[in-house]
XYZ file of C-alpha atoms in Angstrom:
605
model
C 3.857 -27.499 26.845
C 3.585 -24.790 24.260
C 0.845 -25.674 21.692
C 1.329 -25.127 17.878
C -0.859 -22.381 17.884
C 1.207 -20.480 20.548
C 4.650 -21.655 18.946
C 3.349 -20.542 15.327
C 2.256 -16.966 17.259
C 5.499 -16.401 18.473
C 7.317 -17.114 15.287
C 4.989 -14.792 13.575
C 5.833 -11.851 16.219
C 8.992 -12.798 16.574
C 9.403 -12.812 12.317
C 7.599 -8.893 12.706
C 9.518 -7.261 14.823
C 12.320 -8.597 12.753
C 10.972 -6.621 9.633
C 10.209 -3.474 11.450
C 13.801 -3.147 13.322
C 15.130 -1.901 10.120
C 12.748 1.033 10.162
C 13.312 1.607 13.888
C 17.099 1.840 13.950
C 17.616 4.699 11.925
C 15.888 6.561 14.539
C 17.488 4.718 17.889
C 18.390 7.793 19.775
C 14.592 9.116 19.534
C 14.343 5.194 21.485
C 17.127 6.151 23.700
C 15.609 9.213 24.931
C 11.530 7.930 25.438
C 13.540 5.066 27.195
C 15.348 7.376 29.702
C 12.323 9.432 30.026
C 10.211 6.292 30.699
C 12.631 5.343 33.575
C 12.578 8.946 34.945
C 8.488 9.056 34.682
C 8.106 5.591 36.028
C 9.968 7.069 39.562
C 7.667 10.017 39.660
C 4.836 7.765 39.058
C 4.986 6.593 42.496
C 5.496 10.065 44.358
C 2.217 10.534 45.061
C 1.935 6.550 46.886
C 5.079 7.726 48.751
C 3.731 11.326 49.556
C 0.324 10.082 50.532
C 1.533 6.944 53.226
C 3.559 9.665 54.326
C 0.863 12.615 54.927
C -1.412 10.261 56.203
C 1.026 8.473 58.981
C 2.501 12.380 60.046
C -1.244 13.876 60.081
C -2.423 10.422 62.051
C 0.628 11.096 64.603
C -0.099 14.830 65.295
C -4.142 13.883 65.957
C -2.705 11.197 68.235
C -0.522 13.833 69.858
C -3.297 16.258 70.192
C -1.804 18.576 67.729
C -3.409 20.960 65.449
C -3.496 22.998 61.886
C -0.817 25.124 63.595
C 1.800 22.307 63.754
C 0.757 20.386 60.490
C 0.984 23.211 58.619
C 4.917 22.228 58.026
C 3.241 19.092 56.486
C 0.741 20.825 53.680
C 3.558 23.110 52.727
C 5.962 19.944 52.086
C 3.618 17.683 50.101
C 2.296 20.590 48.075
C 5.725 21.640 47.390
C 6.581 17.849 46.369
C 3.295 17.309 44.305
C 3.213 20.450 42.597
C 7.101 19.929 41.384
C 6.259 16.509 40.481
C 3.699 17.141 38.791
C 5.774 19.780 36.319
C 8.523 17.552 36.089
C 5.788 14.583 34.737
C 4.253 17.326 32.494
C 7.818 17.973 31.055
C 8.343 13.478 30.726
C 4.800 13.499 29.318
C 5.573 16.029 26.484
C 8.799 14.418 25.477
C 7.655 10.771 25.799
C 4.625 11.814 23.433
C 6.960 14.057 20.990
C 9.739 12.025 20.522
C 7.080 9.168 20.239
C 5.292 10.270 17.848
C 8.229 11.754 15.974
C 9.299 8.474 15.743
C 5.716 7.102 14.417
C 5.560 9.549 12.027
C 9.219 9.018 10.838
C 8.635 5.174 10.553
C 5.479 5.786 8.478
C 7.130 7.545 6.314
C 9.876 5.046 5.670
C 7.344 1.893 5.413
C 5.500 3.572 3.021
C 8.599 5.125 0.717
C 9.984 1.339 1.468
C 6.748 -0.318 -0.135
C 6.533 2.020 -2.545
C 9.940 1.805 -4.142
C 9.622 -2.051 -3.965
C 6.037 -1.994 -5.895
C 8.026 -0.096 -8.348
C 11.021 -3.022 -9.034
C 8.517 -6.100 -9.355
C 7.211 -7.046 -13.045
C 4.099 -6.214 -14.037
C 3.050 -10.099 -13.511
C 2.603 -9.302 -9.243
C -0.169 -6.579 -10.526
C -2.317 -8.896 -12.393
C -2.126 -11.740 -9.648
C -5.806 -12.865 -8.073
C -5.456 -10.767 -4.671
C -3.308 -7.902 -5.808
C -6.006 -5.590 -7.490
C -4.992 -2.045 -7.117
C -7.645 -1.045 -3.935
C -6.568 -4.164 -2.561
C -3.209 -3.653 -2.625
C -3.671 0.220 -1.600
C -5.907 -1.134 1.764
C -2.905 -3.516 2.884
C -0.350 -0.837 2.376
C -2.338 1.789 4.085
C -3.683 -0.277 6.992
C -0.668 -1.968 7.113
C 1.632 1.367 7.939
C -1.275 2.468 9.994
C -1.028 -0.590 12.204
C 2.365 -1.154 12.026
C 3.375 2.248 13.400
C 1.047 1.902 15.995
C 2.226 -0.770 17.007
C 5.445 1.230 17.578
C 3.992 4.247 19.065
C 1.932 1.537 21.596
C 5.472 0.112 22.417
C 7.217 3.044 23.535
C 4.650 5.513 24.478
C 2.321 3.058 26.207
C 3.721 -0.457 27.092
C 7.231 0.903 28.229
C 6.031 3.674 30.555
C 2.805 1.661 32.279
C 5.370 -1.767 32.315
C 7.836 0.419 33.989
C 5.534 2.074 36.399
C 3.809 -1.108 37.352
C 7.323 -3.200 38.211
C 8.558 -0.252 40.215
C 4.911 -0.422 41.909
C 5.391 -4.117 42.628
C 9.080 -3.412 44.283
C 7.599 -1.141 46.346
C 4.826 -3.812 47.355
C 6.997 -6.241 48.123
C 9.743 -4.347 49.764
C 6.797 -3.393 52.086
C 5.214 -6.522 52.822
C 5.412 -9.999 51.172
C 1.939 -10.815 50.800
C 0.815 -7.692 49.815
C 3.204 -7.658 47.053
C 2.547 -11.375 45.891
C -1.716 -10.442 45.969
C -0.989 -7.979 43.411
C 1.878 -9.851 41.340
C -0.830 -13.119 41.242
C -3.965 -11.169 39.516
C -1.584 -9.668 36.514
C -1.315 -13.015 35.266
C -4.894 -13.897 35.434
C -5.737 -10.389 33.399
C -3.071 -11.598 30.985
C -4.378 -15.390 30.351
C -7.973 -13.591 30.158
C -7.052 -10.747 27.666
C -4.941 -14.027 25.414
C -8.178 -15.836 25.718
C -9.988 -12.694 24.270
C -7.165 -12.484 21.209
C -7.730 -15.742 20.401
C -11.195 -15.677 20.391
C -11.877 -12.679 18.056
C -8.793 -13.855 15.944
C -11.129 -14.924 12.965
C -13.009 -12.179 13.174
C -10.215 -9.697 13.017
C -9.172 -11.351 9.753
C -12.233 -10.999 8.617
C -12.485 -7.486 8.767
C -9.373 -7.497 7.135
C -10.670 -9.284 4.271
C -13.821 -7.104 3.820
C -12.011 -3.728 4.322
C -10.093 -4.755 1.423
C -13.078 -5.866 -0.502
C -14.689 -2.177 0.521
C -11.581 0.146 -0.874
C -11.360 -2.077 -4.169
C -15.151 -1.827 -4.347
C -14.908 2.049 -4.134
C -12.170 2.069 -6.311
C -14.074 -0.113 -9.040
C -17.376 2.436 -9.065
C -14.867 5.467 -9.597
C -13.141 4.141 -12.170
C -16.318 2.737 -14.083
C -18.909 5.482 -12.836
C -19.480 6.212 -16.368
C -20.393 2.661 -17.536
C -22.226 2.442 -14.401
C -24.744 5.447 -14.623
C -25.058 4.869 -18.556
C -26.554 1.398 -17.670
C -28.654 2.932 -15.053
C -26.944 0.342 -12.987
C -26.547 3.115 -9.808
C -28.738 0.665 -7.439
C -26.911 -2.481 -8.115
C -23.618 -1.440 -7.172
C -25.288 0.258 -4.134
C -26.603 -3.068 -2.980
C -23.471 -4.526 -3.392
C -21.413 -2.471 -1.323
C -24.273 -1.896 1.058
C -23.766 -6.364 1.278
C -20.866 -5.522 1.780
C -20.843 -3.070 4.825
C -23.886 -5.452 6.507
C -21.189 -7.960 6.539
C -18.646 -5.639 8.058
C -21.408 -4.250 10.410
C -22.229 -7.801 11.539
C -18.398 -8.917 11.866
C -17.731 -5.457 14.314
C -20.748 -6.290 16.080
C -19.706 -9.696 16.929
C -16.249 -8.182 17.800
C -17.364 -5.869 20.025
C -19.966 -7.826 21.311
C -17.165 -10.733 22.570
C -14.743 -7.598 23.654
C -17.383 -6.178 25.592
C -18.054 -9.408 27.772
C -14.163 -10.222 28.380
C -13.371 -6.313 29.714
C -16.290 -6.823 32.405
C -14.803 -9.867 33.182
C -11.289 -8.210 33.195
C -12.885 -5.462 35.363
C -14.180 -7.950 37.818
C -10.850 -9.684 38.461
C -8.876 -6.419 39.029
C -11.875 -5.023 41.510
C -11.058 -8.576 43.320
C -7.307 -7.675 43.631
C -8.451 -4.190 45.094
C -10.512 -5.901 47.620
C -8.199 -8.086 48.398
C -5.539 -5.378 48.840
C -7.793 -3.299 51.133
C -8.335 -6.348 53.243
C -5.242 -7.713 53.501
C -3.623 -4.347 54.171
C -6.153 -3.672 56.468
C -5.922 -6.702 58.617
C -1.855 -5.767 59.289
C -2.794 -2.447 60.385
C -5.079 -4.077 63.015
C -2.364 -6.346 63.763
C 0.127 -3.597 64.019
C 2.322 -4.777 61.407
C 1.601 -1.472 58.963
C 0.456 1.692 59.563
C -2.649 3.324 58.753
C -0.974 5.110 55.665
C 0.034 1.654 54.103
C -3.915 1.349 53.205
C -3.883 4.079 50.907
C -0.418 3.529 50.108
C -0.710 -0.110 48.703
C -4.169 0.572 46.579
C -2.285 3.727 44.984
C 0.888 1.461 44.224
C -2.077 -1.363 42.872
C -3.762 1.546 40.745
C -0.193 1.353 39.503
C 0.322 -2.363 39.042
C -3.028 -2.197 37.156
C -2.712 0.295 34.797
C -1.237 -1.159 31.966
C -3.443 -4.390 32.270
C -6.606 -1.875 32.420
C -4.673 -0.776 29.333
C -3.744 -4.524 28.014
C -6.583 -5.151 26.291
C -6.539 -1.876 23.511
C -2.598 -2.585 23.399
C -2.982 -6.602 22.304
C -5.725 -5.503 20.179
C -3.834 -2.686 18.452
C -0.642 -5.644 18.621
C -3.258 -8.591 17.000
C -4.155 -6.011 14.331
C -0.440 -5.180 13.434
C -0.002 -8.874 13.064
C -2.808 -9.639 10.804
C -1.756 -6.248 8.883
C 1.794 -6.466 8.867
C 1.851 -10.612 7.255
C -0.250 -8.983 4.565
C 1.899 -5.292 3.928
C 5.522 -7.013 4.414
C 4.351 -9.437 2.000
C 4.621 -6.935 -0.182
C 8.200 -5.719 0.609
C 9.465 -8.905 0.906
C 7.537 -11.093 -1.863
C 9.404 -13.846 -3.825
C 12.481 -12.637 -5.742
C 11.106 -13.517 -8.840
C 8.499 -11.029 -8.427
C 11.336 -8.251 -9.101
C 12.035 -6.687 -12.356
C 15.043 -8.701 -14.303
C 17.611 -6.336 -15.885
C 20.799 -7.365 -17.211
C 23.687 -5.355 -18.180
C 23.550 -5.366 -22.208
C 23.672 -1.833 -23.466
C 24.858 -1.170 -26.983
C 26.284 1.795 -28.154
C 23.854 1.768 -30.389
C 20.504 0.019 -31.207
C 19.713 -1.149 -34.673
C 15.698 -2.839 -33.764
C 16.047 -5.902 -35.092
C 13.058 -7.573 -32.880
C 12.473 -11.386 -32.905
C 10.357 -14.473 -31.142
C 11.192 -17.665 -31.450
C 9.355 -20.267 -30.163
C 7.318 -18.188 -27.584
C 4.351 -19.554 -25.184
C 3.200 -17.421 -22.575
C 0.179 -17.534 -19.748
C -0.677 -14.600 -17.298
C -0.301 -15.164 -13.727
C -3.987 -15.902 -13.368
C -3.361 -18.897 -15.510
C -4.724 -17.212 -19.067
C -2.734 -18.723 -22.058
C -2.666 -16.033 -24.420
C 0.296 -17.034 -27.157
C 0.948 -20.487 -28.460
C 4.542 -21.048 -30.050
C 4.918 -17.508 -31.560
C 7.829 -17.053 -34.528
C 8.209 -13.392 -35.433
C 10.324 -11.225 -37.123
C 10.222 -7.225 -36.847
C 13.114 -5.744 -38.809
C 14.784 -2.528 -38.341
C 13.639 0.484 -40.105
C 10.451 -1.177 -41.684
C 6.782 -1.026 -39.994
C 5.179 -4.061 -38.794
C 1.295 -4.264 -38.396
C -0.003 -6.917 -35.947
C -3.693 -7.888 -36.926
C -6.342 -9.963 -35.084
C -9.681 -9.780 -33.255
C -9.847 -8.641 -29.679
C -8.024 -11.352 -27.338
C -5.598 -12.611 -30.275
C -2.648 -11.843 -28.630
C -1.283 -8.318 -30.223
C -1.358 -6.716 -26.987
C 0.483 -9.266 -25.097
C 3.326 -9.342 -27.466
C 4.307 -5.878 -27.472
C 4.351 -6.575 -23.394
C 6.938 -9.125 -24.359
C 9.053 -6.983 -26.692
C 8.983 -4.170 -23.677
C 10.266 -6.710 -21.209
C 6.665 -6.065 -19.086
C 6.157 -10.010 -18.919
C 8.981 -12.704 -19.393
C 7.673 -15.753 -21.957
C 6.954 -19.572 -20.690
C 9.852 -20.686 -23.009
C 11.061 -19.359 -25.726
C 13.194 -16.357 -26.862
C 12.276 -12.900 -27.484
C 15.885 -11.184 -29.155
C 16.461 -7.197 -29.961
C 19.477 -7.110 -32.081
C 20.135 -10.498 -31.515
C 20.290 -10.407 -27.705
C 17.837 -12.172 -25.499
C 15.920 -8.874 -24.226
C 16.306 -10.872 -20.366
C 20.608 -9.715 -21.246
C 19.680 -6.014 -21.813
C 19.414 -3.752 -19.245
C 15.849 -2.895 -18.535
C 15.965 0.891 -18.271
C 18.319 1.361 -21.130
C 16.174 -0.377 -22.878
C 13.066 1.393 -22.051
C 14.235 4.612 -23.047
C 14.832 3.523 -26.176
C 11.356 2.500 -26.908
C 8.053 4.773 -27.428
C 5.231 3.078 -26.288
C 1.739 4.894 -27.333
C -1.568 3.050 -25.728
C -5.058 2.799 -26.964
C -5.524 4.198 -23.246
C -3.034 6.190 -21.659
C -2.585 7.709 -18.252
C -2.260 11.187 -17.467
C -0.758 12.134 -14.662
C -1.781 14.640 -11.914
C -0.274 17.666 -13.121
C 0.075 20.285 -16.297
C 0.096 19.579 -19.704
C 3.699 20.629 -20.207
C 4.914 18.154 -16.797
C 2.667 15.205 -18.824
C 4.337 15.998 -22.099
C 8.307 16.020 -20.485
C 7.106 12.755 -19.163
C 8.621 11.265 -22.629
C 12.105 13.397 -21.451
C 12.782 15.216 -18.802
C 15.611 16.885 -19.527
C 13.946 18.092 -22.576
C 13.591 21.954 -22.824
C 10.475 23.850 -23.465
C 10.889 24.573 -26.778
C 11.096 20.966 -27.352
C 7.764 20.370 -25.517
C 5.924 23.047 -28.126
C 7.609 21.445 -31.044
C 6.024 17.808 -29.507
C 2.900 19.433 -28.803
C 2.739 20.456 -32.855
C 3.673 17.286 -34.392
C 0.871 15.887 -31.641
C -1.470 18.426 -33.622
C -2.096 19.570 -29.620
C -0.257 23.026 -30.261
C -3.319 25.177 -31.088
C -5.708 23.171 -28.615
C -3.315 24.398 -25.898
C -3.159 28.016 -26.934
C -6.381 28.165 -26.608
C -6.378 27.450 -22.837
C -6.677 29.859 -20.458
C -3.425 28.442 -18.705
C -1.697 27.187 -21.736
C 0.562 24.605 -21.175
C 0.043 25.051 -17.466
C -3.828 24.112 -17.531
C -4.235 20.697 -16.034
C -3.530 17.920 -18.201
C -6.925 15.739 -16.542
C -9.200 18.066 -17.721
C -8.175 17.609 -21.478
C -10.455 15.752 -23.502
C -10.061 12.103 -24.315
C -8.706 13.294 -27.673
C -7.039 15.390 -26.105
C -5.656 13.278 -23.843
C -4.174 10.927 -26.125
C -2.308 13.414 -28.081
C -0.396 14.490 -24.993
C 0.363 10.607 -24.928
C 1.827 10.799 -28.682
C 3.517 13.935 -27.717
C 5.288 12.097 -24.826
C 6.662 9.526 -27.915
C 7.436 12.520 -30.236
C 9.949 14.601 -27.392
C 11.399 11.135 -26.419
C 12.290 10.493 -29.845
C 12.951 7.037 -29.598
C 14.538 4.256 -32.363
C 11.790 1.729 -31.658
C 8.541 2.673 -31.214
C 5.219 0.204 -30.428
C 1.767 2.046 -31.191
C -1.584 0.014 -29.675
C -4.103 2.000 -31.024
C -3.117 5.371 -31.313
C -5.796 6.902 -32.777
C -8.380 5.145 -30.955
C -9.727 7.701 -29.447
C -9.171 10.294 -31.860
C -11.566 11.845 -34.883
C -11.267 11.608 -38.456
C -9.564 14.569 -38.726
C -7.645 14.741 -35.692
C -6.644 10.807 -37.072
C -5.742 11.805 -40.305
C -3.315 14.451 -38.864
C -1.624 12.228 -36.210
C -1.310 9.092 -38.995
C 0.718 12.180 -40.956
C 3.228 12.601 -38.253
C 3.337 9.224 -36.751
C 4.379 8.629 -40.530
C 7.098 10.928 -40.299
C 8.274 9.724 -37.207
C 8.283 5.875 -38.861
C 11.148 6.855 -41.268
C 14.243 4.736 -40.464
C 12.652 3.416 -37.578
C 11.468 -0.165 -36.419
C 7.388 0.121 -35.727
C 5.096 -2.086 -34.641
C 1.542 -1.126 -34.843
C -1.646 -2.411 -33.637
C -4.654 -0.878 -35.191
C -8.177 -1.913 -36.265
C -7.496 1.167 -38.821
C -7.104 -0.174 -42.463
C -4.996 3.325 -43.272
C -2.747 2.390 -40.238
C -2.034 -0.895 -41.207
C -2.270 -1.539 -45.088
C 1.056 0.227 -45.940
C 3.081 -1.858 -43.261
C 5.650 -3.348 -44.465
C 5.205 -7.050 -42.753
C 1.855 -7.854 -41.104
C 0.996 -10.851 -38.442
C -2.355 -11.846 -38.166
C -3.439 -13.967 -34.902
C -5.846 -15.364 -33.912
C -6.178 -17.353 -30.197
C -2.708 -16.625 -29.713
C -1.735 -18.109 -32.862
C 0.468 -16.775 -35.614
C -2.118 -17.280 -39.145
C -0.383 -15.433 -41.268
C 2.174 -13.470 -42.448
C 3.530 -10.535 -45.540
C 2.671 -7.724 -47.134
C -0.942 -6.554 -47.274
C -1.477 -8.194 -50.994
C 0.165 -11.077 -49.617
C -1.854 -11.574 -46.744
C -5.221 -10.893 -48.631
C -4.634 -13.223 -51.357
C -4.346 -16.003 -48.054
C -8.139 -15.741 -47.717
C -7.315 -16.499 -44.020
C -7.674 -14.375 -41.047
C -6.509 -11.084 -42.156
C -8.844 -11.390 -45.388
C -11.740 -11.404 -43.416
C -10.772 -8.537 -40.646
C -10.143 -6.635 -44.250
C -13.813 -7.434 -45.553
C -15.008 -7.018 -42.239
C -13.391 -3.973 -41.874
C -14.509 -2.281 -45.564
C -17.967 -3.098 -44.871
C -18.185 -1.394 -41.715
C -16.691 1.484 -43.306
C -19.175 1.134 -46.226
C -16.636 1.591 -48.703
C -18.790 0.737 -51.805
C -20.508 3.699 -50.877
C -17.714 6.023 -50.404
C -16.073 4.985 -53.607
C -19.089 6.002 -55.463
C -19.709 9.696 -53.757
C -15.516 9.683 -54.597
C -16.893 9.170 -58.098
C -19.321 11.254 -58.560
C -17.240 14.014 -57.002
């Protein structure tokens, strides 16, 4: 009776090759052809069985005859002529098993990982902040998981199919020459097979172990590149050394333990098929001295065995390379196929034309890892006016403008653009009707001009110089050796962050959502981009976040949170004369600027 364990194996292979035979179908007559050169190379396979049982019987018959090198000549020419044009007919299988099969790895790699990649790109960003999915986490699965998983393929048709092929075609010929010879090699396969499941199941743990840690590794290396900075201005260098040196002891150990438990079941495995050898040779031995065979059967059954025992000499790296792809493959088509409510919502609303009338009503909302960040929000952002949201760090501003961009979908509540929940409107149209400037933004891999078309692609060069001035970036450029060709990564952070505002100036949209966009910027460089991101404002619905008092004190409405809490609400004067919330950010805010002390050098001047 089939145990749980087994049953729950089965389904899980069973559930994996379902996911893969997608991929593999596109390329089925790549399959057809390995397959009919598999069948061809498993015949040739046994020429040299045939050949030799042959050579030695004719060569034992001449001896016995009294015959010489004169009349067995006949016989050398024949058997080199067959073995030589085997052998160049194998070399020609070989090649085309090992092309086409690794034209078809290569082809399915490419597909999983397009396939994984275009489905990270549909899910909201609520899968990206889940415990488990941290970006060098999520980049070990997919890459180990295509590695394996293609492997797997390449093990199936390259390696499984021709040795499996070879060795039944070996056993016919075993049995179709003697019974017993052919049931003494048929009974120690299935001993090699229960030993090599034994050996699955008992590294099983481990394997997922290594899993676990290899993950832990890449997100570890991941984590010191992206905070090598922090890390070397804290002199913190041996710390994060030891930890990923932890780290590899554990992997060390786990591979040690692996290979230690792998090591003692191939001896084993080793052991059992030198018993079917000597049990060949004696068997075939005792019915030549019974006259039943003749003396080339010897020879000819332990080269048909060699046969029979090649792929389970082989078994063991295959179910490995199989038991990897399974542990792998749960964890990368997880990924492709996670829950539906991990995809991006879109709905079909799209307006001829957007006014920006933004509003919450009611609106609670946690992060996936449980974090409540807004409690019962009520907002309104009207068209055409500017409206500062103000609050300490962790208040909430942040997470709302994620709401307003459709990034995150509230617990209940409604969030409405022109009076249509934003869940109606259809996410892309949507987006590119929305400029969205960060405190930190990402530049891409490529020039300055490629980063600043990001905001438009269809936009012309001309238009990128006319972004890059209004960015106050014009000049900067022109004084690059490349221009607008130089590499946008090596700009400054400054630097940097006016590409980002040039992005929002060439895509020009009618709502635009600014999270500290000067934060990284100079007091000069700030006072020029506050001039054109107030020429942009006009007739325009804004929403700024800013720490800034000159960003925020003209707004025409300002929210100040706190906890995820709405406090307060109106103009600056409004707010101020509250002596809430936003009154003390203000005082906070003027004394850290020292403005007593400014006012009087202003006076004196």
């Amino acid at each position: 009776m089939r145990t749980k364990s087994q049953k729950s194996n089965k389904m899980k292979t069973s559930s994996i090759l379902k996911d893969i035979f997608p991929f593999v179908m596109p390329y089925k007559w790549l399959v057809v052809a390995t397959l009919t050169l598999t069948l061809i190379g498993s015949v040739t396979a046994q020429i040299n069985a045939i050949v030799l049982n042959y050579t030695v019987d004719e060569i034992n018959s001449l001896v016995e005859l009294g015959k010489g090198l004169t009349e067995g000549m006949y016989i050398m020419f024949n058997i080199s002529v067959i073995l030589l044009g085997k052998e160049l007919i194998s070399i020609g299988i070989t090649y085309g098993q090992r092309y086409f099969g690794e034209k078809l790895r290569i082809s399915i790699s490419q597909d999983l990982s397009q396939a994984v990649i275009v489905k990270m790109l549909t899910y909201r960003l609520a899968f990206f902040s889940r415990s488990g999915n941290e970006a060098g986490k999520l980049q070990a699965r997919i890459d180990h998981g295509v590695e394996s998983l293609t492997r797997m393929v390449q093990n199936f048709f390259i390696d499984i199919l021709p040795l499996c092929a070879s060795a039944i075609l070996a056993l016919a010929l075993m049995f179709r020459q003697n019974f017993y010879v052919g049931m003494t090699a048929l009974i120690i396969v299935p001993v090699y097979f229960y030993i090599t499941y034994r050996q699955a199941v008992k590294m099983k743990g481990w394997r997922e172990n290594h899993r676990i840690y290899r993950e832990a590794k890449s997100n570890g290396i991941m984590n010191i590149l992206q905070s090598i900075n922090v890390i070397k201005s804290f002199n913190r260098e041996e710390i994060e050394g030891k930890k990923q040196l932890d780290l590899l002891n554990k992997i060390k150990l786990n591979q040690m333990q692996t290979r230690k438990t792998g090591f003692a079941f191939d001896s084993l495995k080793t052991f059992v098929e030198q018993i079917g050898v000597v049990l060949i040779i004696i068997l075939t031995a005792f019915l030549v001295l019974s006259g039943q065979m003749t003396i080339g059967a010897i020879m000819y059954h332990i080269m048909l065995f060699s046969n029979v025992s090649a792929p389970i000499r082989q078994l063991h790296r295959i179910y490995d390379d199989m038991n990897d792809a399974m542990i792998y493959a749960d964890s990368f088509f997880g990924i492709i196929n996670a829950e539906q409510d991990e995809k991006e919502g879109s709905g079909s609303y799209k307006p001829a034309k957007i006014m920006g009338n933004m509003e919450l009503r009611n609106v609670d909302f946690s992060y996936p890892n449980g974090t409540k960040a807004l409690w019962n929000i009520n907002m309104k952002i009207e068209s055409g006016k500017v409206t500062a949201l103000v609050g300490l760090s962790g208040a909430g501003k942040s997470t709302i403008v994620n709401l307003l961009d459709k990034f995150y979908e509230p617990d209940c509540g409604e969030v409405l653009l022109d009076g249509v929940n934003i869940k109606d409107w259809d996410t892309q149209y949507l987006r590119d009707n929305i400029g969205l400037v960060l405190q930190k933004n990402h530049i891409f891999d490529g020039t300055i001009e490629e980063n600043i078309l990001y905001g438009n692609p269809d936009a012309t060069h001309e238009d990128v110089v006319d972004a890059a001035k209004k960015a106050y970036l014009y000049d900067q450029v022109m004084d690059l050796p490349n221009k607008f060709d130089s590499k946008a990564t090596e700009l400054s952070g400054g630097q940097q962050q006016r590409v980002a505002i040039a992005r929002m100036f060439i895509k020009n949209p009618p709502i635009i959502f600014l999270d500290e966009p000067t934060a990284s910027l100079d007091a000069i460089a700030t006072e020029q981009i506050k001039n054109s991101i107030d020429a942009i404002k006009k007739n325009r619905t804004v929403i700024i976040i800013s720490h800034s008092l000159s960003q925020i004190i003209d707004s025409d409405t300002i929210y100040s949170l706190e906890k995820g809490h709405v406090m307060e609400n109106g103009t600056h004067e409004e707010c101020f004369k509250m002596n809430g919330v936003y009154r003390k950010i203000f005082d906070a805010s003027a004394r850290s600027l020292n403005i007593d002390k400014i006012a009087k050098t202003m006076e004196e001047i």
